[in-house]
Amino acid sequence: MTLRVLPDSTLLFNRTARDWLFLLRNETRDLFQLHSTVVVVAEAIEATRLAHPGVDEQMLDRLHRTLLENFDEVLTEVDASGDAAGGDPHERHLHAAALGARSDIVLTDDPRPFGHPDDLPFDVMGADAFFTLVDDSDALAVGRVVARQRDDGRIRERLAGKQMHPLASALDAAGCPAFARRIRLRVASSTS
């Protein structure tokens, strides 16, 4: 069964988490699909603009195209007029989008609750838990992503003339310590 996954803008704003999410989606083709909404995409772009005030329009346009190219579906009409899940009006749109997309999983590292997990028709997970779930389900695909990222990293290092952050360190910084441990073990075993 292919899981239907809806990432929150907080996860999409985090470049490391976003890159891993898209790379894993593209490598595992049938394990999960990614769904979003126009509002979530706009929130991710706005968060990037606010965090980097000097960012140019071309970079924001590239981010926008990258987001759209990696989603299986972008909902354009979400009715968020109902009660917010867990009473949090900030999560009303995401809750409505999860229902509209028939999501199995909502990915968010936002600490605001959706309400009691038993009352939701979908699971709420952080990036770390989701990435470890993907690794448990398709370790070979994760291995291919690691190999590709390491190769890409070596190319970037040569071009930039400086040392790039190792994959696991970037995952630690992105709030994915359990997945980072798995990647460290994978990288260590591939170099020994």
Short mmCIF file of N, CA and C in Angstrom, two decimals:
data_model
loop_
_atom_site.label_atom_id
_atom_site.label_comp_id
_atom_site.label_asym_id
_atom_site.label_seq_id
_atom_site.Cartn_x
_atom_site.Cartn_y
_atom_site.Cartn_z
N MET A 1 0.83 -1.18 0.00
CA MET A 1 0.00 0.00 0.00
C MET A 1 0.88 1.25 0.00
N THR A 2 0.60 2.17 -0.89
CA THR A 2 1.33 3.43 -0.97
C THR A 2 0.77 4.40 0.06
N LEU A 3 1.64 4.93 0.91
CA LEU A 3 1.22 5.90 1.92
C LEU A 3 1.04 7.27 1.29
N ARG A 4 0.01 7.97 1.73
CA ARG A 4 -0.25 9.34 1.28
C ARG A 4 0.26 10.27 2.39
N VAL A 5 1.26 11.09 2.04
CA VAL A 5 1.97 11.91 3.03
C VAL A 5 1.81 13.39 2.70
N LEU A 6 1.47 14.15 3.73
CA LEU A 6 1.32 15.61 3.59
C LEU A 6 2.34 16.29 4.50
N PRO A 7 3.40 16.89 3.92
CA PRO A 7 4.36 17.61 4.74
C PRO A 7 3.89 19.03 5.05
N ASP A 8 4.18 19.48 6.25
CA ASP A 8 3.87 20.84 6.68
C ASP A 8 4.94 21.79 6.12
N SER A 9 4.61 23.07 6.08
CA SER A 9 5.56 24.06 5.57
C SER A 9 6.82 24.14 6.44
N THR A 10 6.70 23.84 7.75
CA THR A 10 7.89 23.88 8.61
C THR A 10 8.90 22.83 8.17
N LEU A 11 8.43 21.69 7.72
CA LEU A 11 9.34 20.66 7.24
C LEU A 11 9.90 21.05 5.87
N LEU A 12 9.07 21.63 5.01
CA LEU A 12 9.52 22.02 3.68
C LEU A 12 10.50 23.19 3.73
N PHE A 13 10.41 24.02 4.75
CA PHE A 13 11.33 25.14 4.92
C PHE A 13 12.75 24.65 5.25
N ASN A 14 12.84 23.53 5.95
CA ASN A 14 14.13 22.96 6.35
C ASN A 14 14.75 22.27 5.14
N ARG A 15 15.80 22.86 4.59
CA ARG A 15 16.36 22.35 3.33
C ARG A 15 16.82 20.90 3.44
N THR A 16 17.48 20.54 4.52
CA THR A 16 17.96 19.16 4.66
C THR A 16 16.80 18.19 4.69
N ALA A 17 15.79 18.47 5.51
CA ALA A 17 14.63 17.59 5.59
C ALA A 17 13.90 17.53 4.24
N ARG A 18 13.75 18.68 3.60
CA ARG A 18 13.08 18.73 2.30
C ARG A 18 13.83 17.91 1.25
N ASP A 19 15.15 18.09 1.19
CA ASP A 19 15.95 17.35 0.22
C ASP A 19 15.83 15.84 0.44
N TRP A 20 15.96 15.42 1.70
CA TRP A 20 15.84 13.99 1.99
C TRP A 20 14.45 13.49 1.64
N LEU A 21 13.43 14.25 1.97
CA LEU A 21 12.06 13.84 1.67
C LEU A 21 11.87 13.62 0.17
N PHE A 22 12.33 14.56 -0.63
CA PHE A 22 12.16 14.46 -2.07
C PHE A 22 13.03 13.35 -2.66
N LEU A 23 14.27 13.23 -2.19
CA LEU A 23 15.14 12.17 -2.69
C LEU A 23 14.58 10.79 -2.35
N LEU A 24 14.10 10.64 -1.13
CA LEU A 24 13.52 9.36 -0.73
C LEU A 24 12.24 9.07 -1.52
N ARG A 25 11.43 10.09 -1.74
CA ARG A 25 10.21 9.89 -2.53
C ARG A 25 10.55 9.41 -3.93
N ASN A 26 11.51 10.04 -4.54
CA ASN A 26 11.87 9.69 -5.91
C ASN A 26 12.57 8.34 -6.01
N GLU A 27 13.25 7.94 -4.97
CA GLU A 27 13.97 6.66 -4.98
C GLU A 27 13.06 5.49 -4.63
N THR A 28 12.07 5.72 -3.78
CA THR A 28 11.20 4.62 -3.33
C THR A 28 9.90 4.55 -4.10
N ARG A 29 9.76 5.22 -5.16
CA ARG A 29 8.59 5.42 -6.02
C ARG A 29 7.24 4.97 -5.46
N ASP A 30 7.07 3.74 -5.01
CA ASP A 30 5.75 3.26 -4.62
C ASP A 30 5.53 3.21 -3.11
N LEU A 31 6.51 3.56 -2.32
CA LEU A 31 6.35 3.49 -0.87
C LEU A 31 5.43 4.60 -0.36
N PHE A 32 5.62 5.81 -0.86
CA PHE A 32 4.76 6.92 -0.43
C PHE A 32 4.62 7.96 -1.53
N GLN A 33 3.52 8.71 -1.45
CA GLN A 33 3.26 9.83 -2.33
C GLN A 33 3.25 11.10 -1.49
N LEU A 34 3.58 12.20 -2.11
CA LEU A 34 3.58 13.49 -1.42
C LEU A 34 2.46 14.37 -1.93
N HIS A 35 1.73 14.95 -0.99
CA HIS A 35 0.61 15.83 -1.31
C HIS A 35 0.81 17.15 -0.57
N SER A 36 0.29 18.21 -1.14
CA SER A 36 0.42 19.51 -0.50
C SER A 36 -0.78 20.37 -0.89
N THR A 37 -0.71 21.62 -0.48
CA THR A 37 -1.73 22.60 -0.85
C THR A 37 -1.03 23.87 -1.31
N VAL A 38 -1.76 24.70 -1.98
CA VAL A 38 -1.23 25.99 -2.41
C VAL A 38 -0.78 26.79 -1.20
N VAL A 39 -1.53 26.73 -0.10
CA VAL A 39 -1.20 27.48 1.11
C VAL A 39 0.10 26.97 1.73
N VAL A 40 0.27 25.65 1.83
CA VAL A 40 1.49 25.10 2.42
C VAL A 40 2.70 25.49 1.58
N VAL A 41 2.59 25.40 0.26
CA VAL A 41 3.69 25.80 -0.63
C VAL A 41 4.01 27.28 -0.42
N ALA A 42 2.99 28.13 -0.36
CA ALA A 42 3.20 29.57 -0.16
C ALA A 42 3.85 29.84 1.20
N GLU A 43 3.43 29.12 2.24
CA GLU A 43 4.03 29.30 3.57
C GLU A 43 5.51 28.94 3.57
N ALA A 44 5.88 27.87 2.88
CA ALA A 44 7.29 27.46 2.82
C ALA A 44 8.13 28.51 2.09
N ILE A 45 7.60 29.05 1.02
CA ILE A 45 8.32 30.09 0.27
C ILE A 45 8.43 31.37 1.10
N GLU A 46 7.35 31.75 1.76
CA GLU A 46 7.36 32.96 2.59
C GLU A 46 8.33 32.82 3.76
N ALA A 47 8.36 31.64 4.38
CA ALA A 47 9.30 31.41 5.49
C ALA A 47 10.74 31.55 5.01
N THR A 48 11.02 31.07 3.81
CA THR A 48 12.36 31.20 3.23
C THR A 48 12.69 32.67 2.98
N ARG A 49 11.73 33.41 2.44
CA ARG A 49 11.95 34.83 2.17
C ARG A 49 12.20 35.61 3.45
N LEU A 50 11.44 35.30 4.50
CA LEU A 50 11.61 36.01 5.77
C LEU A 50 12.92 35.64 6.46
N ALA A 51 13.33 34.38 6.34
CA ALA A 51 14.57 33.95 6.98
C ALA A 51 15.81 34.48 6.26
N HIS A 52 15.67 34.76 4.98
CA HIS A 52 16.79 35.24 4.16
C HIS A 52 16.34 36.50 3.43
N PRO A 53 16.33 37.65 4.11
CA PRO A 53 15.78 38.88 3.52
C PRO A 53 16.42 39.29 2.20
N GLY A 54 17.64 38.92 1.96
CA GLY A 54 18.31 39.31 0.71
C GLY A 54 18.12 38.32 -0.42
N VAL A 55 17.30 37.31 -0.22
CA VAL A 55 17.13 36.29 -1.25
C VAL A 55 16.50 36.90 -2.50
N ASP A 56 16.99 36.46 -3.67
CA ASP A 56 16.44 37.02 -4.90
C ASP A 56 15.24 36.21 -5.39
N GLU A 57 14.50 36.83 -6.27
CA GLU A 57 13.27 36.22 -6.80
C GLU A 57 13.55 34.91 -7.54
N GLN A 58 14.71 34.83 -8.20
CA GLN A 58 15.04 33.62 -8.95
C GLN A 58 15.18 32.42 -8.02
N MET A 59 15.79 32.63 -6.87
CA MET A 59 15.94 31.53 -5.92
C MET A 59 14.59 31.09 -5.39
N LEU A 60 13.71 32.05 -5.09
CA LEU A 60 12.37 31.71 -4.63
C LEU A 60 11.58 31.00 -5.72
N ASP A 61 11.78 31.41 -6.96
CA ASP A 61 11.12 30.74 -8.08
C ASP A 61 11.63 29.30 -8.22
N ARG A 62 12.95 29.09 -8.05
CA ARG A 62 13.51 27.73 -8.11
C ARG A 62 12.93 26.86 -7.00
N LEU A 63 12.82 27.43 -5.79
CA LEU A 63 12.22 26.69 -4.68
C LEU A 63 10.78 26.33 -5.01
N HIS A 64 10.02 27.28 -5.53
CA HIS A 64 8.64 27.03 -5.89
C HIS A 64 8.53 25.89 -6.92
N ARG A 65 9.35 25.95 -7.97
CA ARG A 65 9.33 24.90 -8.99
C ARG A 65 9.75 23.55 -8.42
N THR A 66 10.75 23.55 -7.54
CA THR A 66 11.19 22.30 -6.91
C THR A 66 10.07 21.68 -6.09
N LEU A 67 9.38 22.50 -5.33
CA LEU A 67 8.27 21.99 -4.54
C LEU A 67 7.21 21.38 -5.45
N LEU A 68 6.79 22.12 -6.45
CA LEU A 68 5.72 21.63 -7.33
C LEU A 68 6.13 20.38 -8.10
N GLU A 69 7.39 20.31 -8.51
CA GLU A 69 7.87 19.15 -9.27
C GLU A 69 7.92 17.88 -8.43
N ASN A 70 8.01 18.01 -7.12
CA ASN A 70 8.18 16.84 -6.28
C ASN A 70 6.90 16.38 -5.58
N PHE A 71 5.82 17.11 -5.75
CA PHE A 71 4.55 16.68 -5.18
C PHE A 71 3.76 15.88 -6.21
N ASP A 72 3.10 14.85 -5.72
CA ASP A 72 2.22 14.08 -6.59
C ASP A 72 0.91 14.82 -6.82
N GLU A 73 0.57 15.68 -5.87
CA GLU A 73 -0.69 16.41 -5.96
C GLU A 73 -0.58 17.68 -5.12
N VAL A 74 -1.12 18.77 -5.64
CA VAL A 74 -1.23 20.02 -4.89
C VAL A 74 -2.71 20.41 -4.91
N LEU A 75 -3.31 20.37 -3.72
CA LEU A 75 -4.73 20.73 -3.61
C LEU A 75 -4.88 22.24 -3.73
N THR A 76 -5.83 22.66 -4.53
CA THR A 76 -6.06 24.09 -4.72
C THR A 76 -7.26 24.58 -3.93
N GLU A 77 -8.10 23.67 -3.49
CA GLU A 77 -9.29 24.06 -2.73
C GLU A 77 -9.37 23.23 -1.46
N VAL A 78 -9.14 23.87 -0.34
CA VAL A 78 -9.21 23.20 0.96
C VAL A 78 -10.17 24.01 1.83
N ASP A 79 -11.19 23.36 2.35
CA ASP A 79 -12.16 24.03 3.21
C ASP A 79 -11.67 23.96 4.65
N ALA A 80 -11.09 25.04 5.11
CA ALA A 80 -10.55 25.09 6.48
C ALA A 80 -11.46 25.91 7.38
N SER A 81 -12.74 25.95 7.05
CA SER A 81 -13.66 26.78 7.84
C SER A 81 -14.18 26.08 9.09
N GLY A 82 -13.95 24.78 9.21
CA GLY A 82 -14.45 24.03 10.36
C GLY A 82 -13.60 24.27 11.60
N ASP A 83 -13.93 23.55 12.66
CA ASP A 83 -13.18 23.65 13.90
C ASP A 83 -11.75 23.14 13.70
N ALA A 84 -10.82 23.79 14.34
CA ALA A 84 -9.43 23.38 14.26
C ALA A 84 -9.21 22.12 15.07
N ALA A 85 -8.40 21.24 14.55
CA ALA A 85 -8.06 20.02 15.28
C ALA A 85 -7.31 20.41 16.53
N GLY A 86 -7.69 19.83 17.65
CA GLY A 86 -7.00 20.12 18.90
C GLY A 86 -7.21 21.54 19.36
N GLY A 87 -8.12 22.27 18.73
CA GLY A 87 -8.39 23.64 19.13
C GLY A 87 -7.36 24.65 18.67
N ASP A 88 -6.40 24.25 17.84
CA ASP A 88 -5.35 25.16 17.39
C ASP A 88 -5.71 25.73 16.02
N PRO A 89 -6.11 27.00 15.95
CA PRO A 89 -6.52 27.57 14.66
C PRO A 89 -5.38 27.63 13.64
N HIS A 90 -4.12 27.59 14.11
CA HIS A 90 -2.99 27.63 13.20
C HIS A 90 -2.86 26.32 12.42
N GLU A 91 -3.44 25.26 12.93
CA GLU A 91 -3.35 23.96 12.27
C GLU A 91 -4.62 23.63 11.49
N ARG A 92 -5.59 24.52 11.47
CA ARG A 92 -6.86 24.26 10.80
C ARG A 92 -6.66 23.91 9.33
N HIS A 93 -5.86 24.69 8.62
CA HIS A 93 -5.64 24.44 7.20
C HIS A 93 -4.97 23.09 6.97
N LEU A 94 -3.94 22.79 7.75
CA LEU A 94 -3.21 21.53 7.56
C LEU A 94 -4.11 20.34 7.87
N HIS A 95 -4.91 20.45 8.93
CA HIS A 95 -5.84 19.37 9.27
C HIS A 95 -6.85 19.17 8.14
N ALA A 96 -7.41 20.25 7.61
CA ALA A 96 -8.36 20.15 6.51
C ALA A 96 -7.69 19.58 5.25
N ALA A 97 -6.45 19.98 5.00
CA ALA A 97 -5.71 19.46 3.85
C ALA A 97 -5.46 17.97 4.00
N ALA A 98 -5.11 17.53 5.21
CA ALA A 98 -4.88 16.10 5.45
C ALA A 98 -6.14 15.31 5.17
N LEU A 99 -7.26 15.84 5.57
CA LEU A 99 -8.54 15.17 5.31
C LEU A 99 -8.84 15.18 3.81
N GLY A 100 -8.66 16.34 3.17
CA GLY A 100 -8.95 16.48 1.74
C GLY A 100 -8.06 15.60 0.87
N ALA A 101 -6.81 15.42 1.28
CA ALA A 101 -5.87 14.59 0.51
C ALA A 101 -5.94 13.12 0.91
N ARG A 102 -6.81 12.81 1.86
CA ARG A 102 -6.92 11.44 2.39
C ARG A 102 -5.55 10.94 2.85
N SER A 103 -4.87 11.79 3.62
CA SER A 103 -3.51 11.51 4.07
C SER A 103 -3.47 10.40 5.10
N ASP A 104 -2.44 9.59 4.99
CA ASP A 104 -2.14 8.59 6.01
C ASP A 104 -1.24 9.19 7.08
N ILE A 105 -0.37 10.12 6.64
CA ILE A 105 0.62 10.72 7.54
C ILE A 105 0.71 12.21 7.26
N VAL A 106 0.74 13.00 8.33
CA VAL A 106 1.08 14.42 8.24
C VAL A 106 2.47 14.56 8.83
N LEU A 107 3.38 15.11 8.04
CA LEU A 107 4.75 15.33 8.50
C LEU A 107 4.89 16.75 8.99
N THR A 108 5.24 16.89 10.25
CA THR A 108 5.44 18.23 10.80
C THR A 108 6.40 18.16 11.97
N ASP A 109 7.27 19.12 12.06
CA ASP A 109 8.13 19.25 13.22
C ASP A 109 7.67 20.43 14.06
N ASP A 110 6.47 20.91 13.77
CA ASP A 110 5.85 22.00 14.52
C ASP A 110 5.31 21.42 15.83
N PRO A 111 5.65 22.00 16.95
CA PRO A 111 5.24 21.43 18.23
C PRO A 111 3.76 21.60 18.57
N ARG A 112 3.03 22.42 17.81
CA ARG A 112 1.61 22.61 18.13
C ARG A 112 0.85 21.32 17.87
N PRO A 113 0.04 20.92 18.82
CA PRO A 113 -0.64 19.63 18.68
C PRO A 113 -1.84 19.69 17.74
N PHE A 114 -2.15 18.54 17.18
CA PHE A 114 -3.35 18.37 16.37
C PHE A 114 -4.50 17.88 17.21
N GLY A 115 -4.25 17.53 18.43
CA GLY A 115 -5.27 16.91 19.26
C GLY A 115 -4.79 15.52 19.64
N HIS A 116 -5.64 14.77 20.24
CA HIS A 116 -5.27 13.42 20.67
C HIS A 116 -5.09 12.52 19.46
N PRO A 117 -3.95 11.81 19.36
CA PRO A 117 -3.67 10.98 18.18
C PRO A 117 -4.76 9.94 17.88
N ASP A 118 -5.41 9.43 18.91
CA ASP A 118 -6.46 8.42 18.68
C ASP A 118 -7.69 9.01 18.01
N ASP A 119 -7.84 10.33 18.06
CA ASP A 119 -9.00 10.98 17.46
C ASP A 119 -8.78 11.40 16.02
N LEU A 120 -7.58 11.16 15.49
CA LEU A 120 -7.24 11.61 14.14
C LEU A 120 -7.31 10.45 13.15
N PRO A 121 -7.76 10.72 11.93
CA PRO A 121 -7.80 9.67 10.91
C PRO A 121 -6.45 9.51 10.18
N PHE A 122 -5.42 10.18 10.68
CA PHE A 122 -4.09 10.10 10.09
C PHE A 122 -3.07 10.13 11.23
N ASP A 123 -1.85 9.69 10.93
CA ASP A 123 -0.76 9.77 11.90
C ASP A 123 -0.04 11.10 11.73
N VAL A 124 0.48 11.63 12.82
CA VAL A 124 1.29 12.84 12.80
C VAL A 124 2.70 12.42 13.18
N MET A 125 3.66 12.70 12.31
CA MET A 125 5.05 12.28 12.54
C MET A 125 5.99 13.44 12.25
N GLY A 126 7.13 13.40 12.93
CA GLY A 126 8.22 14.31 12.60
C GLY A 126 9.08 13.69 11.51
N ALA A 127 9.96 14.49 10.94
CA ALA A 127 10.83 14.02 9.87
C ALA A 127 11.69 12.85 10.32
N ASP A 128 12.24 12.91 11.53
CA ASP A 128 13.12 11.86 12.02
C ASP A 128 12.39 10.51 12.06
N ALA A 129 11.21 10.50 12.63
CA ALA A 129 10.43 9.25 12.71
C ALA A 129 10.06 8.75 11.32
N PHE A 130 9.69 9.67 10.44
CA PHE A 130 9.30 9.26 9.09
C PHE A 130 10.48 8.69 8.31
N PHE A 131 11.63 9.36 8.38
CA PHE A 131 12.79 8.87 7.65
C PHE A 131 13.24 7.50 8.16
N THR A 132 13.16 7.28 9.46
CA THR A 132 13.51 5.95 9.97
C THR A 132 12.49 4.90 9.53
N LEU A 133 11.22 5.30 9.42
CA LEU A 133 10.19 4.39 8.89
C LEU A 133 10.51 4.02 7.44
N VAL A 134 10.89 5.00 6.64
CA VAL A 134 11.27 4.73 5.25
C VAL A 134 12.48 3.80 5.22
N ASP A 135 13.45 4.03 6.07
CA ASP A 135 14.63 3.18 6.12
C ASP A 135 14.25 1.75 6.51
N ASP A 136 13.35 1.59 7.47
CA ASP A 136 12.88 0.26 7.86
C ASP A 136 12.17 -0.43 6.70
N SER A 137 11.48 0.34 5.88
CA SER A 137 10.67 -0.21 4.79
C SER A 137 11.46 -0.48 3.52
N ASP A 138 12.48 0.33 3.24
CA ASP A 138 13.25 0.18 2.00
C ASP A 138 14.68 0.67 2.22
N ALA A 139 15.45 -0.13 2.96
CA ALA A 139 16.83 0.23 3.29
C ALA A 139 17.70 0.36 2.04
N LEU A 140 17.43 -0.43 1.01
CA LEU A 140 18.23 -0.34 -0.22
C LEU A 140 18.05 1.01 -0.89
N ALA A 141 16.83 1.51 -0.91
CA ALA A 141 16.58 2.83 -1.51
C ALA A 141 17.30 3.92 -0.71
N VAL A 142 17.26 3.82 0.61
CA VAL A 142 17.97 4.80 1.44
C VAL A 142 19.47 4.73 1.15
N GLY A 143 19.99 3.53 0.99
CA GLY A 143 21.40 3.37 0.65
C GLY A 143 21.76 4.03 -0.66
N ARG A 144 20.87 3.93 -1.65
CA ARG A 144 21.12 4.58 -2.94
C ARG A 144 21.12 6.10 -2.80
N VAL A 145 20.23 6.63 -1.97
CA VAL A 145 20.18 8.07 -1.74
C VAL A 145 21.46 8.53 -1.05
N VAL A 146 21.92 7.76 -0.07
CA VAL A 146 23.17 8.09 0.63
C VAL A 146 24.32 8.14 -0.37
N ALA A 147 24.43 7.12 -1.22
CA ALA A 147 25.52 7.07 -2.20
C ALA A 147 25.46 8.27 -3.14
N ARG A 148 24.27 8.60 -3.60
CA ARG A 148 24.13 9.75 -4.51
C ARG A 148 24.49 11.05 -3.81
N GLN A 149 24.03 11.22 -2.56
CA GLN A 149 24.33 12.47 -1.84
C GLN A 149 25.82 12.58 -1.55
N ARG A 150 26.46 11.46 -1.22
CA ARG A 150 27.90 11.51 -0.97
C ARG A 150 28.64 11.89 -2.24
N ASP A 151 28.24 11.32 -3.39
CA ASP A 151 28.87 11.67 -4.67
C ASP A 151 28.65 13.13 -4.99
N ASP A 152 27.40 13.62 -4.83
CA ASP A 152 27.10 15.03 -5.09
C ASP A 152 27.90 15.93 -4.15
N GLY A 153 28.06 15.52 -2.89
CA GLY A 153 28.82 16.29 -1.91
C GLY A 153 30.27 16.42 -2.30
N ARG A 154 30.86 15.33 -2.84
CA ARG A 154 32.26 15.39 -3.28
C ARG A 154 32.42 16.38 -4.43
N ILE A 155 31.45 16.40 -5.33
CA ILE A 155 31.50 17.34 -6.45
C ILE A 155 31.41 18.78 -5.93
N ARG A 156 30.47 19.02 -5.02
CA ARG A 156 30.31 20.37 -4.47
C ARG A 156 31.57 20.79 -3.71
N GLU A 157 32.19 19.86 -2.97
CA GLU A 157 33.42 20.18 -2.23
C GLU A 157 34.51 20.65 -3.18
N ARG A 158 34.68 19.92 -4.29
CA ARG A 158 35.72 20.30 -5.25
C ARG A 158 35.42 21.66 -5.86
N LEU A 159 34.15 21.90 -6.19
CA LEU A 159 33.80 23.17 -6.82
C LEU A 159 33.93 24.34 -5.85
N ALA A 160 33.54 24.12 -4.61
CA ALA A 160 33.56 25.20 -3.64
C ALA A 160 34.93 25.35 -2.98
N GLY A 161 35.76 24.31 -3.07
CA GLY A 161 37.07 24.37 -2.44
C GLY A 161 37.01 24.34 -0.93
N LYS A 162 35.92 23.82 -0.37
CA LYS A 162 35.82 23.75 1.08
C LYS A 162 35.10 22.47 1.48
N GLN A 163 35.24 22.13 2.71
CA GLN A 163 34.61 20.93 3.24
C GLN A 163 33.11 21.18 3.46
N MET A 164 32.28 20.28 2.97
CA MET A 164 30.84 20.39 3.18
C MET A 164 30.48 19.64 4.46
N HIS A 165 29.32 19.94 5.02
CA HIS A 165 28.84 19.22 6.19
C HIS A 165 28.58 17.77 5.81
N PRO A 166 29.06 16.84 6.61
CA PRO A 166 28.72 15.44 6.34
C PRO A 166 27.21 15.24 6.41
N LEU A 167 26.73 14.24 5.71
CA LEU A 167 25.30 13.97 5.66
C LEU A 167 24.68 13.85 7.04
N ALA A 168 25.30 13.07 7.90
CA ALA A 168 24.72 12.83 9.23
C ALA A 168 24.70 14.10 10.07
N SER A 169 25.73 14.92 9.97
CA SER A 169 25.75 16.17 10.73
C SER A 169 24.64 17.10 10.28
N ALA A 170 24.38 17.15 8.99
CA ALA A 170 23.29 17.98 8.48
C ALA A 170 21.95 17.46 9.00
N LEU A 171 21.80 16.14 9.06
CA LEU A 171 20.55 15.56 9.59
C LEU A 171 20.41 15.87 11.08
N ASP A 172 21.51 15.80 11.83
CA ASP A 172 21.45 16.18 13.25
C ASP A 172 20.96 17.62 13.40
N ALA A 173 21.55 18.51 12.60
CA ALA A 173 21.18 19.92 12.66
C ALA A 173 19.73 20.14 12.25
N ALA A 174 19.19 19.24 11.42
CA ALA A 174 17.80 19.36 10.95
C ALA A 174 16.82 18.70 11.92
N GLY A 175 17.32 18.21 13.06
CA GLY A 175 16.43 17.61 14.05
C GLY A 175 16.09 16.16 13.76
N CYS A 176 16.99 15.45 13.09
CA CYS A 176 16.77 14.04 12.75
C CYS A 176 17.88 13.17 13.32
N PRO A 177 18.05 13.12 14.66
CA PRO A 177 19.18 12.40 15.24
C PRO A 177 19.13 10.88 15.05
N ALA A 178 17.98 10.26 15.11
CA ALA A 178 17.89 8.81 14.95
C ALA A 178 18.25 8.40 13.51
N PHE A 179 17.73 9.15 12.54
CA PHE A 179 18.06 8.86 11.15
C PHE A 179 19.54 9.17 10.89
N ALA A 180 20.06 10.22 11.51
CA ALA A 180 21.48 10.57 11.35
C ALA A 180 22.37 9.43 11.84
N ARG A 181 22.00 8.81 12.97
CA ARG A 181 22.78 7.67 13.48
C ARG A 181 22.81 6.54 12.45
N ARG A 182 21.67 6.27 11.84
CA ARG A 182 21.62 5.22 10.81
C ARG A 182 22.49 5.57 9.62
N ILE A 183 22.49 6.83 9.22
CA ILE A 183 23.30 7.26 8.07
C ILE A 183 24.78 7.17 8.42
N ARG A 184 25.15 7.56 9.65
CA ARG A 184 26.55 7.45 10.08
C ARG A 184 27.02 6.00 9.98
N LEU A 185 26.19 5.08 10.45
CA LEU A 185 26.55 3.66 10.40
C LEU A 185 26.69 3.19 8.95
N ARG A 186 25.80 3.64 8.10
CA ARG A 186 25.85 3.26 6.69
C ARG A 186 27.12 3.78 6.02
N VAL A 187 27.42 5.07 6.28
CA VAL A 187 28.60 5.67 5.67
C VAL A 187 29.87 5.00 6.20
N ALA A 188 29.90 4.74 7.51
CA ALA A 188 31.08 4.08 8.10
C ALA A 188 31.29 2.68 7.52
N SER A 189 30.21 1.95 7.33
CA SER A 189 30.36 0.58 6.82
C SER A 189 30.71 0.59 5.33
N SER A 190 30.35 1.64 4.59
CA SER A 190 30.67 1.69 3.16
C SER A 190 32.11 2.15 2.91
N THR A 191 32.72 2.80 3.91
CA THR A 191 34.11 3.26 3.73
C THR A 191 35.12 2.32 4.36
N SER A 192 34.62 1.34 5.12
CA SER A 192 35.59 0.41 5.75
C SER A 192 35.81 -0.82 4.93
#
